[in-house]
Amino acid sequence: MPARGRPPAYAQPVLRITDARTGESVDAAPVRRGLTRVEAHVPDFHTGALRVLLVADLLVRALELGGTPVWGVLTAERGQAELRSGAAALGIRPFEDRRDVGPGLGEAQVLHVVGEGGATPDGVRVAVAPVDPEAPGTTEGADPAALRLALLSRSRSTPLRLDAAALDEARDTLARWRLAVAAWARQPSRPIPDEARARLRTAWEDDLDVPSVLDVLTWVETESELPDGARFETYAYADRLLGLELTRDLGSPA
């Protein structure tokens, strides 16, 4: 059995994504360095629409981490202002309005991020399952970062039950991780362990498996042999995808 370790320098990581039209796995960026457009399709403002936008945001981040130029576009029938406000609160980067743009110069791929049972554009479709809040107003007043983590906690193909318990768990996990990251940052920096980096990349390049990325962070948090400086670097690296502001409390009193 070959030894585990960093992949050869010539091996280029490739993000694979499931096309909801065909059920087949395809390259998210089939042309090296070719522009990929990520277009989010939502009918109006609701928590499920924010989940669609969040998946689109993760796709943009994952592609950028792989060196692919990306263009984010939003197609929304109604509630643009509410959608943009809700997305900004969740740390989702701005998407351009589809009505104001044409095809991108040198565009090699379009990934359409859609809610299940929603829009059916031509091209590769990335389907996102619905969100079922426990009751109207469940998410009102919730910490936006905790809501983001709660939305990330399940595979995008799995319907998400978003109740008070899920939000409480996300808030507690986020607080624990931020506190730990701030403490680890006070120790000498160490490289990201090869195994941790490989497991993270394998997870998010395999159909954007974010729950497995979160599992890797739990492993890094609890693995006794890892130096704290390596834990810090791993969390900071993973947060380039997750967007949870895990380093927010650096410099805070111990």
XYZ file of N, CA, C and O in Angstrom, residues 7-192:
744
model
N 0.015 14.786 -2.189
C 0.013 14.291 -3.561
C 1.184 14.867 -4.335
O 1.735 15.902 -3.971
N 1.610 14.202 -5.414
C 2.725 14.721 -6.203
C 2.467 16.138 -6.671
O 1.325 16.549 -6.886
N 3.564 16.892 -6.861
C 3.432 18.306 -7.215
C 2.695 18.493 -8.531
O 2.049 19.514 -8.755
N 2.773 17.490 -9.430
C 2.130 17.643 -10.732
C 0.644 17.301 -10.689
O -0.077 17.503 -11.656
N 0.163 16.732 -9.574
C -1.244 16.340 -9.485
C -2.091 17.564 -9.169
O -1.872 18.229 -8.161
N -3.027 17.877 -10.026
C -3.876 19.040 -9.825
C -5.203 18.615 -9.203
O -5.890 17.751 -9.742
N -5.557 19.198 -8.060
C -6.837 18.858 -7.453
C -7.988 19.259 -8.368
O -7.936 20.288 -9.031
N -9.019 18.431 -8.428
C -10.152 18.683 -9.316
C -11.436 18.579 -8.509
O -11.710 17.550 -7.895
N -12.198 19.657 -8.494
C -13.500 19.645 -7.843
C -14.492 18.939 -8.747
O -14.697 19.331 -9.898
N -15.115 17.883 -8.232
C -16.146 17.139 -8.958
C -17.487 17.439 -8.309
O -17.594 17.549 -7.088
N -18.508 17.584 -9.122
C -19.824 17.955 -8.619
C -20.870 17.089 -9.323
O -20.704 16.720 -10.494
N -21.945 16.749 -8.623
C -22.999 15.929 -9.215
C -23.984 16.806 -9.982
O -24.546 17.752 -9.427
N -24.167 16.475 -11.258
C -25.134 17.184 -12.093
C -26.515 16.600 -11.804
O -26.772 15.416 -12.064
N -27.414 17.421 -11.252
C -28.742 16.932 -10.872
C -29.570 16.498 -12.072
O -30.511 15.714 -11.922
N -29.230 16.953 -13.263
C -29.993 16.535 -14.463
C -29.724 15.075 -14.810
O -30.619 14.350 -15.212
N -28.453 14.660 -14.694
C -28.039 13.338 -15.159
C -27.668 12.384 -14.027
O -27.592 11.169 -14.243
N -27.408 12.931 -12.842
C -26.935 12.113 -11.732
C -25.473 11.745 -11.846
O -24.953 10.990 -11.012
N -24.787 12.296 -12.848
C -23.384 11.965 -13.062
C -22.477 13.011 -12.424
O -22.842 14.177 -12.280
N -21.276 12.577 -12.063
C -20.270 13.465 -11.507
C -19.474 14.099 -12.638
O -19.010 13.409 -13.543
N -19.327 15.432 -12.598
C -18.622 16.153 -13.666
C -17.586 17.079 -13.038
O -17.670 17.445 -11.865
N -16.609 17.471 -13.840
C -15.630 18.459 -13.390
C -16.326 19.811 -13.251
O -16.992 20.273 -14.191
N -16.161 20.439 -12.100
C -16.759 21.770 -11.918
C -16.064 22.806 -12.790
O -16.670 23.806 -13.165
N -14.802 22.582 -13.084
C -14.042 23.491 -13.943
C -13.311 22.642 -14.983
O -12.157 22.252 -14.774
N -13.953 22.317 -16.113
C -13.365 21.379 -17.071
C -12.162 21.930 -17.826
O -11.385 21.159 -18.383
N -12.001 23.242 -17.864
C -10.882 23.858 -18.572
C -9.993 24.550 -17.554
O -10.455 25.424 -16.816
N -8.750 24.142 -17.479
C -7.823 24.736 -16.523
C -7.724 26.242 -16.748
O -7.482 26.713 -17.858
N -7.946 26.985 -15.685
C -7.902 28.458 -15.688
C -9.012 29.085 -16.517
O -9.027 30.295 -16.718
N -9.961 28.276 -17.020
C -11.082 28.847 -17.741
C -12.114 29.419 -16.782
O -12.324 28.883 -15.692
N -12.771 30.488 -17.164
C -13.755 31.135 -16.303
C -14.967 30.232 -16.078
O -15.523 29.678 -17.026
N -15.356 30.072 -14.822
C -16.560 29.324 -14.473
C -17.574 30.292 -13.879
O -17.254 31.050 -12.965
N -18.782 30.272 -14.430
C -19.864 31.092 -13.869
C -20.688 30.230 -12.917
O -21.134 29.146 -13.273
N -20.876 30.719 -11.709
C -21.744 30.072 -10.725
C -22.992 30.934 -10.612
O -22.932 32.071 -10.143
N -24.123 30.387 -11.080
C -25.365 31.168 -11.112
C -26.382 30.562 -10.148
O -26.775 29.403 -10.293
N -26.769 31.350 -9.149
C -27.754 30.916 -8.162
C -29.146 31.327 -8.635
O -29.365 32.479 -9.017
N -30.100 30.380 -8.589
C -31.476 30.626 -9.026
C -32.405 30.495 -7.818
O -32.524 29.411 -7.230
N -33.061 31.583 -7.453
C -34.006 31.541 -6.329
C -35.264 32.321 -6.708
O -35.184 33.350 -7.378
N -36.442 31.844 -6.289
C -37.668 32.547 -6.669
C -37.910 33.801 -5.843
O -38.416 34.802 -6.356
N -37.591 33.741 -4.553
C -37.831 34.880 -3.669
C -37.076 34.635 -2.361
O -36.314 33.671 -2.230
N -37.295 35.499 -1.379
C -36.550 35.416 -0.134
C -37.203 34.458 0.861
O -38.377 34.593 1.197
N -36.440 33.455 1.296
C -36.822 32.577 2.401
C -35.554 31.829 2.813
O -34.502 31.938 2.160
N -35.623 31.070 3.905
C -34.415 30.413 4.411
C -33.852 29.415 3.414
O -32.639 29.270 3.272
N -34.734 28.718 2.685
C -34.259 27.794 1.667
C -33.485 28.496 0.564
O -32.511 27.952 0.028
N -33.925 29.709 0.200
C -33.204 30.481 -0.812
C -31.818 30.853 -0.313
O -30.839 30.851 -1.079
N -31.705 31.158 0.968
C -30.390 31.464 1.533
C -29.483 30.236 1.494
O -28.268 30.357 1.292
N -30.068 29.055 1.665
C -29.258 27.831 1.550
C -28.728 27.666 0.130
O -27.581 27.265 -0.057
N -29.551 27.973 -0.871
C -29.096 27.921 -2.258
C -27.944 28.901 -2.470
O -26.910 28.558 -3.064
N -28.096 30.124 -1.984
C -27.034 31.122 -2.127
C -25.771 30.699 -1.391
O -24.652 30.944 -1.856
N -25.932 30.064 -0.236
C -24.777 29.617 0.535
C -24.015 28.534 -0.224
O -22.769 28.541 -0.257
N -24.712 27.592 -0.838
C -24.045 26.557 -1.633
C -23.316 27.202 -2.805
O -22.178 26.819 -3.134
N -23.928 28.195 -3.437
C -23.260 28.903 -4.528
C -21.999 29.597 -4.025
O -20.953 29.580 -4.689
N -22.071 30.192 -2.846
C -20.915 30.851 -2.243
C -19.793 29.838 -1.992
O -18.616 30.114 -2.255
N -20.144 28.658 -1.487
C -19.143 27.623 -1.236
C -18.498 27.152 -2.540
O -17.287 26.892 -2.585
N -19.297 27.019 -3.587
C -18.744 26.637 -4.885
C -17.727 27.665 -5.371
O -16.645 27.305 -5.858
N -18.068 28.934 -5.239
C -17.138 29.991 -5.638
C -15.840 29.880 -4.850
O -14.736 29.926 -5.404
N -15.963 29.710 -3.533
C -14.773 29.628 -2.684
C -13.918 28.405 -3.031
O -12.683 28.490 -3.106
N -14.564 27.250 -3.234
C -13.821 26.029 -3.536
C -13.090 26.145 -4.875
O -11.932 25.716 -5.007
N -13.760 26.708 -5.866
C -13.125 26.883 -7.170
C -11.951 27.845 -7.079
O -10.887 27.609 -7.661
N -12.116 28.927 -6.346
C -11.025 29.885 -6.185
C -9.837 29.259 -5.472
O -8.676 29.528 -5.817
N -10.099 28.412 -4.474
C -9.009 27.733 -3.779
C -8.241 26.817 -4.725
O -7.051 26.560 -4.516
N -8.906 26.318 -5.760
C -8.247 25.484 -6.756
C -7.618 26.278 -7.892
O -7.094 25.689 -8.837
N -7.691 27.614 -7.823
C -7.069 28.450 -8.839
C -7.931 28.766 -10.040
O -7.432 29.256 -11.056
N -9.247 28.497 -9.951
C -10.159 28.750 -11.064
C -10.774 30.141 -10.948
O -11.312 30.477 -9.892
N -10.724 30.960 -11.990
C -11.443 32.243 -11.960
C -12.951 31.996 -11.977
O -13.442 31.172 -12.754
N -13.672 32.691 -11.120
C -15.107 32.429 -10.931
C -15.875 33.738 -11.000
O -15.408 34.788 -10.560
N -17.090 33.631 -11.501
C -17.995 34.777 -11.616
C -19.322 34.361 -11.003
O -19.959 33.416 -11.455
N -19.735 35.048 -9.939
C -20.985 34.732 -9.269
C -22.128 35.591 -9.768
O -22.015 36.823 -9.826
N -23.255 34.935 -10.116
C -24.417 35.633 -10.682
C -25.670 35.179 -9.943
O -25.796 34.000 -9.584
N -26.584 36.097 -9.716
C -27.844 35.798 -9.040
C -29.019 36.014 -9.990
O -29.157 37.075 -10.590
N -29.871 34.992 -10.122
C -31.143 35.116 -10.828
C -32.257 34.963 -9.804
O -32.431 33.896 -9.219
N -32.983 36.041 -9.555
C -34.058 36.031 -8.558
C -35.281 36.698 -9.153
O -35.176 37.745 -9.791
N -36.420 36.071 -8.936
C -37.656 36.623 -9.478
C -38.189 37.770 -8.635
O -38.717 38.750 -9.152
N -38.058 37.642 -7.300
C -38.591 38.661 -6.392
C -37.670 38.767 -5.163
O -36.858 37.883 -4.899
N -37.848 39.840 -4.412
C -37.171 39.966 -3.128
C -35.671 40.114 -3.207
O -34.945 39.658 -2.311
N -35.186 40.791 -4.256
C -33.747 40.946 -4.415
C -33.112 41.639 -3.214
O -32.066 41.204 -2.724
N -33.747 42.704 -2.742
C -33.151 43.457 -1.639
C -33.052 42.599 -0.384
O -32.024 42.597 0.310
N -34.110 41.851 -0.069
C -34.088 40.987 1.119
C -33.064 39.869 0.968
O -32.367 39.515 1.925
N -32.983 39.300 -0.240
C -32.003 38.245 -0.484
C -30.582 38.744 -0.282
O -29.762 38.090 0.377
N -30.292 39.898 -0.824
C -28.935 40.429 -0.715
C -28.610 40.797 0.731
O -27.486 40.578 1.195
N -29.580 41.326 1.442
C -29.356 41.661 2.843
C -29.120 40.403 3.682
O -28.193 40.341 4.494
N -29.970 39.378 3.475
C -29.809 38.132 4.209
C -28.508 37.435 3.872
O -27.839 36.871 4.745
N -28.122 37.476 2.587
C -26.879 36.846 2.170
C -25.674 37.546 2.788
O -24.731 36.904 3.264
N -25.699 38.876 2.803
C -24.585 39.629 3.388
C -24.436 39.307 4.868
O -23.316 39.174 5.383
N -25.557 39.175 5.571
C -25.498 38.858 7.001
C -24.848 37.498 7.234
O -24.158 37.300 8.250
N -25.040 36.553 6.294
C -24.463 35.218 6.429
C -23.030 35.139 5.918
O -22.436 34.063 5.899
N -22.468 36.258 5.487
C -21.100 36.245 4.986
C -20.982 35.737 3.563
O -19.899 35.347 3.119
N -22.093 35.734 2.824
C -22.079 35.327 1.416
C -21.644 36.525 0.582
O -22.225 37.603 0.677
N -20.647 36.317 -0.234
C -20.130 37.427 -1.027
C -21.132 37.848 -2.101
O -21.914 37.015 -2.575
N -21.117 39.120 -2.503
C -22.130 39.614 -3.452
C -22.087 38.890 -4.791
O -21.020 38.575 -5.315
N -23.278 38.638 -5.345
C -23.426 38.068 -6.677
C -24.012 39.154 -7.582
O -24.877 39.917 -7.160
N -23.565 39.178 -8.824
C -24.094 40.158 -9.764
C -25.510 39.784 -10.186
O -25.880 38.601 -10.209
N -26.294 40.807 -10.534
C -27.660 40.599 -10.991
C -27.637 40.054 -12.418
O -27.057 40.669 -13.313
N -28.288 38.929 -12.621
C -28.279 38.285 -13.942
C -28.857 39.188 -15.023
O -28.447 39.120 -16.193
N -29.786 40.062 -14.660
C -30.431 40.913 -15.666
C -29.469 41.941 -16.244
O -29.715 42.498 -17.318
N -28.378 42.207 -15.513
C -27.469 43.276 -15.925
C -26.225 42.780 -16.654
O -25.341 43.564 -16.989
N -26.123 41.465 -16.875
C -24.882 40.929 -17.447
C -25.196 39.979 -18.596
O -26.298 39.461 -18.729
N -24.206 39.774 -19.433
C -24.292 38.784 -20.506
C -23.299 37.674 -20.243
O -22.758 37.558 -19.148
N -23.041 36.830 -21.251
C -22.058 35.764 -21.069
C -20.687 36.319 -20.721
O -20.281 37.373 -21.210
N -19.970 35.621 -19.868
C -18.641 36.062 -19.476
C -17.628 35.789 -20.577
O -17.695 34.782 -21.276
N -16.665 36.699 -20.747
C -15.629 36.537 -21.750
C -14.773 35.324 -21.388
O -14.250 35.226 -20.286
N -14.646 34.383 -22.316
C -13.843 33.195 -22.070
C -14.510 32.193 -21.148
O -13.845 31.322 -20.598
N -15.820 32.298 -20.984
C -16.552 31.419 -20.068
C -16.480 29.971 -20.554
O -16.848 29.666 -21.679
N -15.985 29.067 -19.665
C -15.804 27.671 -20.045
C -16.856 26.756 -19.442
O -17.042 25.633 -19.923
N -17.521 27.203 -18.396
C -18.480 26.341 -17.707
C -19.481 27.213 -16.963
O -19.142 28.300 -16.493
N -20.717 26.739 -16.876
C -21.739 27.385 -16.057
C -22.290 26.335 -15.104
O -22.701 25.247 -15.523
N -22.284 26.663 -13.821
C -22.875 25.799 -12.800
C -24.116 26.501 -12.263
O -24.010 27.593 -11.697
N -25.275 25.902 -12.466
C -26.530 26.482 -12.002
C -26.885 25.865 -10.648
O -27.085 24.651 -10.542
N -26.965 26.689 -9.624
C -27.320 26.217 -8.287
C -28.802 26.490 -8.080
O -29.239 27.655 -8.140
N -29.587 25.425 -7.866
C -31.041 25.550 -7.853
C -31.617 24.804 -6.653
O -31.038 23.835 -6.156
N -32.759 25.255 -6.188
C -33.491 24.519 -5.180
C -34.193 23.324 -5.818
O -34.631 23.389 -6.977
N -34.309 22.226 -5.077
C -35.009 21.055 -5.595
C -36.438 21.427 -5.976
O -37.151 22.083 -5.216
N -36.852 21.015 -7.187
C -38.188 21.327 -7.666
C -38.342 22.738 -8.170
O -39.452 23.158 -8.500
N -37.222 23.471 -8.263
C -37.283 24.850 -8.710
C -36.886 25.010 -10.167
O -37.341 24.261 -11.031
N -36.023 25.983 -10.442
C -35.620 26.311 -11.804
C -34.952 25.117 -12.482
O -34.310 24.291 -11.831
N -35.119 25.034 -13.809
C -34.531 23.931 -14.580
C -33.751 24.490 -15.769
O -34.082 24.209 -16.930
N -32.717 25.274 -15.537
C -31.942 25.830 -16.652
C -31.141 24.739 -17.349
O -30.856 23.675 -16.789
N -30.783 25.013 -18.612
C -29.903 24.102 -19.333
C -28.512 24.177 -18.725
O -28.085 25.215 -18.227
N -27.786 23.070 -18.782
C -26.439 23.044 -18.253
C -26.369 22.270 -16.944
O -27.353 21.665 -16.492
N -25.192 22.274 -16.332
C -24.967 21.533 -15.092
C -25.765 22.176 -13.965
O -25.678 23.388 -13.740
N -26.558 21.354 -13.269
C -27.374 21.856 -12.152
C -26.899 21.248 -10.844
O -26.730 20.026 -10.735
N -26.709 22.104 -9.871
C -26.340 21.677 -8.523
C -27.578 21.870 -7.656
O -27.975 23.004 -7.363
N -28.211 20.757 -7.275
C -29.492 20.833 -6.566
C -29.274 20.964 -5.064
O -28.376 20.338 -4.490
N -30.134 21.772 -4.438
C -30.066 22.015 -2.998
C -31.419 21.665 -2.388
O -32.457 22.176 -2.810
N -31.395 20.801 -1.375
C -32.636 20.373 -0.722
C -33.218 21.510 0.116
O -32.512 22.436 0.522
N -34.510 21.442 0.421
C -35.174 22.539 1.140
C -34.808 22.586 2.623
O -34.262 21.644 3.192
N -35.137 23.722 3.208
C -34.987 23.931 4.651
C -36.373 23.974 5.262
O -37.267 24.658 4.763
N -36.547 23.252 6.364
C -37.826 23.221 7.068
C -37.628 23.824 8.456
O -37.212 23.126 9.386
N -37.901 25.126 8.626
C -37.778 25.703 9.960
C -38.781 25.061 10.917
O -39.870 24.642 10.522
N -38.408 24.989 12.180
C -39.297 24.385 13.177
C -40.613 25.143 13.260
O -41.687 24.572 13.397
N -40.531 26.451 13.168
C -41.720 27.307 13.247
C -41.378 28.649 12.632
O -40.202 29.017 12.555
N -42.376 29.403 12.161
C -42.099 30.739 11.637
C -41.347 31.571 12.674
O -41.672 31.560 13.862
N -40.286 32.256 12.214
C -39.522 33.104 13.118
C -38.400 32.392 13.853
O -37.720 33.013 14.669
N -38.184 31.096 13.569
C -37.125 30.352 14.268
C -35.771 31.015 14.101
O -34.973 31.065 15.038
N -35.484 31.517 12.904
C -34.164 32.079 12.641
C -34.064 33.566 12.968
O -32.967 34.129 12.890
N -35.176 34.195 13.345
C -35.133 35.627 13.643
C -34.276 35.869 14.879
O -34.445 35.237 15.925
N -33.327 36.780 14.742
C -32.454 37.109 15.867
C -31.311 36.136 16.068
O -30.506 36.312 16.990
N -31.211 35.095 15.225
C -30.123 34.120 15.372
C -28.802 34.744 14.963
O -28.740 35.604 14.068
N -27.727 34.323 15.626
C -26.392 34.754 15.234
C -26.164 34.314 13.792
O -26.260 33.121 13.477
N -25.869 35.252 12.870
C -25.730 34.863 11.457
C -24.668 33.788 11.233
O -24.857 32.894 10.405
N -23.543 33.858 11.965
C -22.498 32.844 11.774
C -22.971 31.481 12.253
O -22.660 30.450 11.647
N -23.746 31.451 13.345
C -24.298 30.180 13.828
C -25.319 29.639 12.828
O -25.378 28.421 12.589
N -26.108 30.521 12.225
C -27.060 30.081 11.200
C -26.312 29.531 10.000
O -26.702 28.494 9.438
N -25.229 30.179 9.614
C -24.417 29.672 8.494
C -23.896 28.271 8.808
O -23.978 27.367 7.983
N -23.361 28.085 10.026
C -22.845 26.771 10.397
C -23.963 25.730 10.430
O -23.768 24.584 9.982
N -25.130 26.096 10.930
C -26.252 25.154 10.956
C -26.644 24.742 9.540
O -26.941 23.569 9.277
N -26.627 25.680 8.607
C -26.969 25.369 7.220
C -25.892 24.509 6.548
O -26.183 23.750 5.626
N -24.648 24.611 7.044
C -23.550 23.828 6.488
C -23.480 22.422 7.064
O -22.769 21.567 6.527
N -24.204 22.170 8.138
C -24.001 20.949 8.912
C -24.549 19.690 8.252
O -24.229 18.578 8.686
N -25.386 19.830 7.241
C -25.947 18.686 6.535
C -25.591 18.782 5.055
O -25.444 19.877 4.511
N -25.502 17.626 4.411
C -25.262 17.603 2.976
C -26.332 18.415 2.262
O -27.508 18.397 2.645
N -25.931 19.122 1.212
C -26.893 19.973 0.498
C -28.012 19.160 -0.128
O -29.078 19.693 -0.449
N -27.815 17.859 -0.316
C -28.852 17.008 -0.905
C -29.833 16.487 0.136
O -30.800 15.799 -0.220
N -29.620 16.819 1.404
C -30.469 16.345 2.494
C -31.365 17.476 2.992
O -30.855 18.551 3.337
N -32.680 17.293 3.040
C -33.538 18.327 3.634
C -33.085 18.641 5.059
O -32.691 17.737 5.810
N -33.124 19.905 5.403
C -32.580 20.348 6.684
C -33.704 20.809 7.603
O -34.494 21.682 7.239
N -33.770 20.196 8.779
C -34.701 20.627 9.823
C -33.982 21.660 10.682
O -33.072 21.338 11.428
N -34.364 22.907 10.548
C -33.675 23.989 11.233
C -34.508 24.412 12.443
O -35.419 25.223 12.345
N -34.182 23.830 13.605
C -34.934 24.146 14.812
C -34.026 24.818 15.829
O -32.835 25.046 15.584
N -34.597 25.159 16.989
C -33.830 25.869 18.009
C -32.642 25.044 18.483
O -31.558 25.591 18.750
N -32.812 23.721 18.576
C -31.712 22.865 19.028
C -30.543 22.907 18.049
O -29.373 22.953 18.466
N -30.839 22.887 16.739
C -29.777 22.937 15.736
C -29.023 24.261 15.806
O -27.788 24.297 15.689
N -29.750 25.349 16.004
C -29.103 26.653 16.101
C -28.271 26.759 17.377
O -27.172 27.324 17.372
N -28.771 26.207 18.485
C -28.015 26.230 19.743
C -26.722 25.429 19.608
O -25.657 25.857 20.079
N -26.822 24.261 18.974
C -25.629 23.429 18.788
C -24.597 24.143 17.920
O -23.389 24.126 18.226
N -25.050 24.777 16.856
C -24.136 25.508 15.972
C -23.490 26.672 16.716
O -22.282 26.915 16.580
N -24.273 27.396 17.506
C -23.725 28.527 18.263
C -22.663 28.058 19.254
O -21.593 28.670 19.379
N -22.919 26.948 19.949
C -21.965 26.437 20.936
C -20.681 25.944 20.263
O -19.575 26.186 20.766
N -20.834 25.248 19.140
C -19.655 24.764 18.413
C -18.818 25.926 17.916
O -17.575 25.923 18.037
N -19.467 26.922 17.364
C -18.756 28.078 16.834
C -18.002 28.808 17.948
O -16.835 29.190 17.783
N -18.648 28.990 19.096
C -17.991 29.662 20.221
C -16.779 28.859 20.701
O -15.715 29.428 20.991
N -16.929 27.534 20.770
C -15.807 26.691 21.223
C -14.645 26.759 20.244
O -13.486 26.886 20.659
N -14.945 26.671 18.961
C -13.880 26.700 17.964
C -13.177 28.050 17.944
O -11.948 28.114 17.846
N -13.919 29.137 18.017
C -13.272 30.458 18.004
C -12.381 30.645 19.230
O -11.278 31.212 19.133
N -12.830 30.183 20.369
C -12.026 30.276 21.586
C -10.752 29.447 21.435
O -9.653 29.892 21.794
N -10.893 28.239 20.895
C -9.734 27.367 20.708
C -8.751 27.971 19.705
O -7.528 27.958 19.933
N -9.250 28.495 18.595
C -8.387 29.082 17.565
C -7.600 30.252 18.147
O -6.394 30.406 17.881
N -8.246 31.088 18.949
C -7.555 32.216 19.566
C -6.452 31.731 20.498
O -5.368 32.334 20.574
N -6.688 30.629 21.210
C -5.665 30.077 22.115
C -4.529 29.447 21.314
O -3.342 29.637 21.636
N -4.860 28.688 20.269
C -3.822 28.049 19.446
C -2.927 29.088 18.782
O -1.737 28.841 18.571
N -3.487 30.242 18.452
C -2.722 31.282 17.758
C -1.603 31.845 18.617
O -0.660 32.456 18.093
N -1.680 31.641 19.927
C -0.631 32.142 20.823
C 0.575 31.209 20.886
O 1.569 31.524 21.534
N 0.481 30.062 20.214
C 1.580 29.097 20.186
C 2.363 29.241 18.871
O 1.858 29.804 17.897
N 3.596 28.723 18.822
C 4.386 28.823 17.579
C 3.651 28.168 16.402
O 3.061 27.102 16.546
N 3.710 28.846 15.277
C 3.037 28.315 14.091
C 3.715 27.027 13.619
O 4.926 26.858 13.750
N 2.895 26.116 13.099
C 3.391 24.865 12.523
C 2.648 24.628 11.212
O 1.506 25.050 11.054
N 3.267 23.922 10.255
C 2.590 23.665 8.969
C 1.322 22.841 9.160
O 1.201 22.070 10.118
N 0.402 23.009 8.232
C -0.784 22.151 8.221
C -0.322 20.715 7.995
O 0.415 20.434 7.048
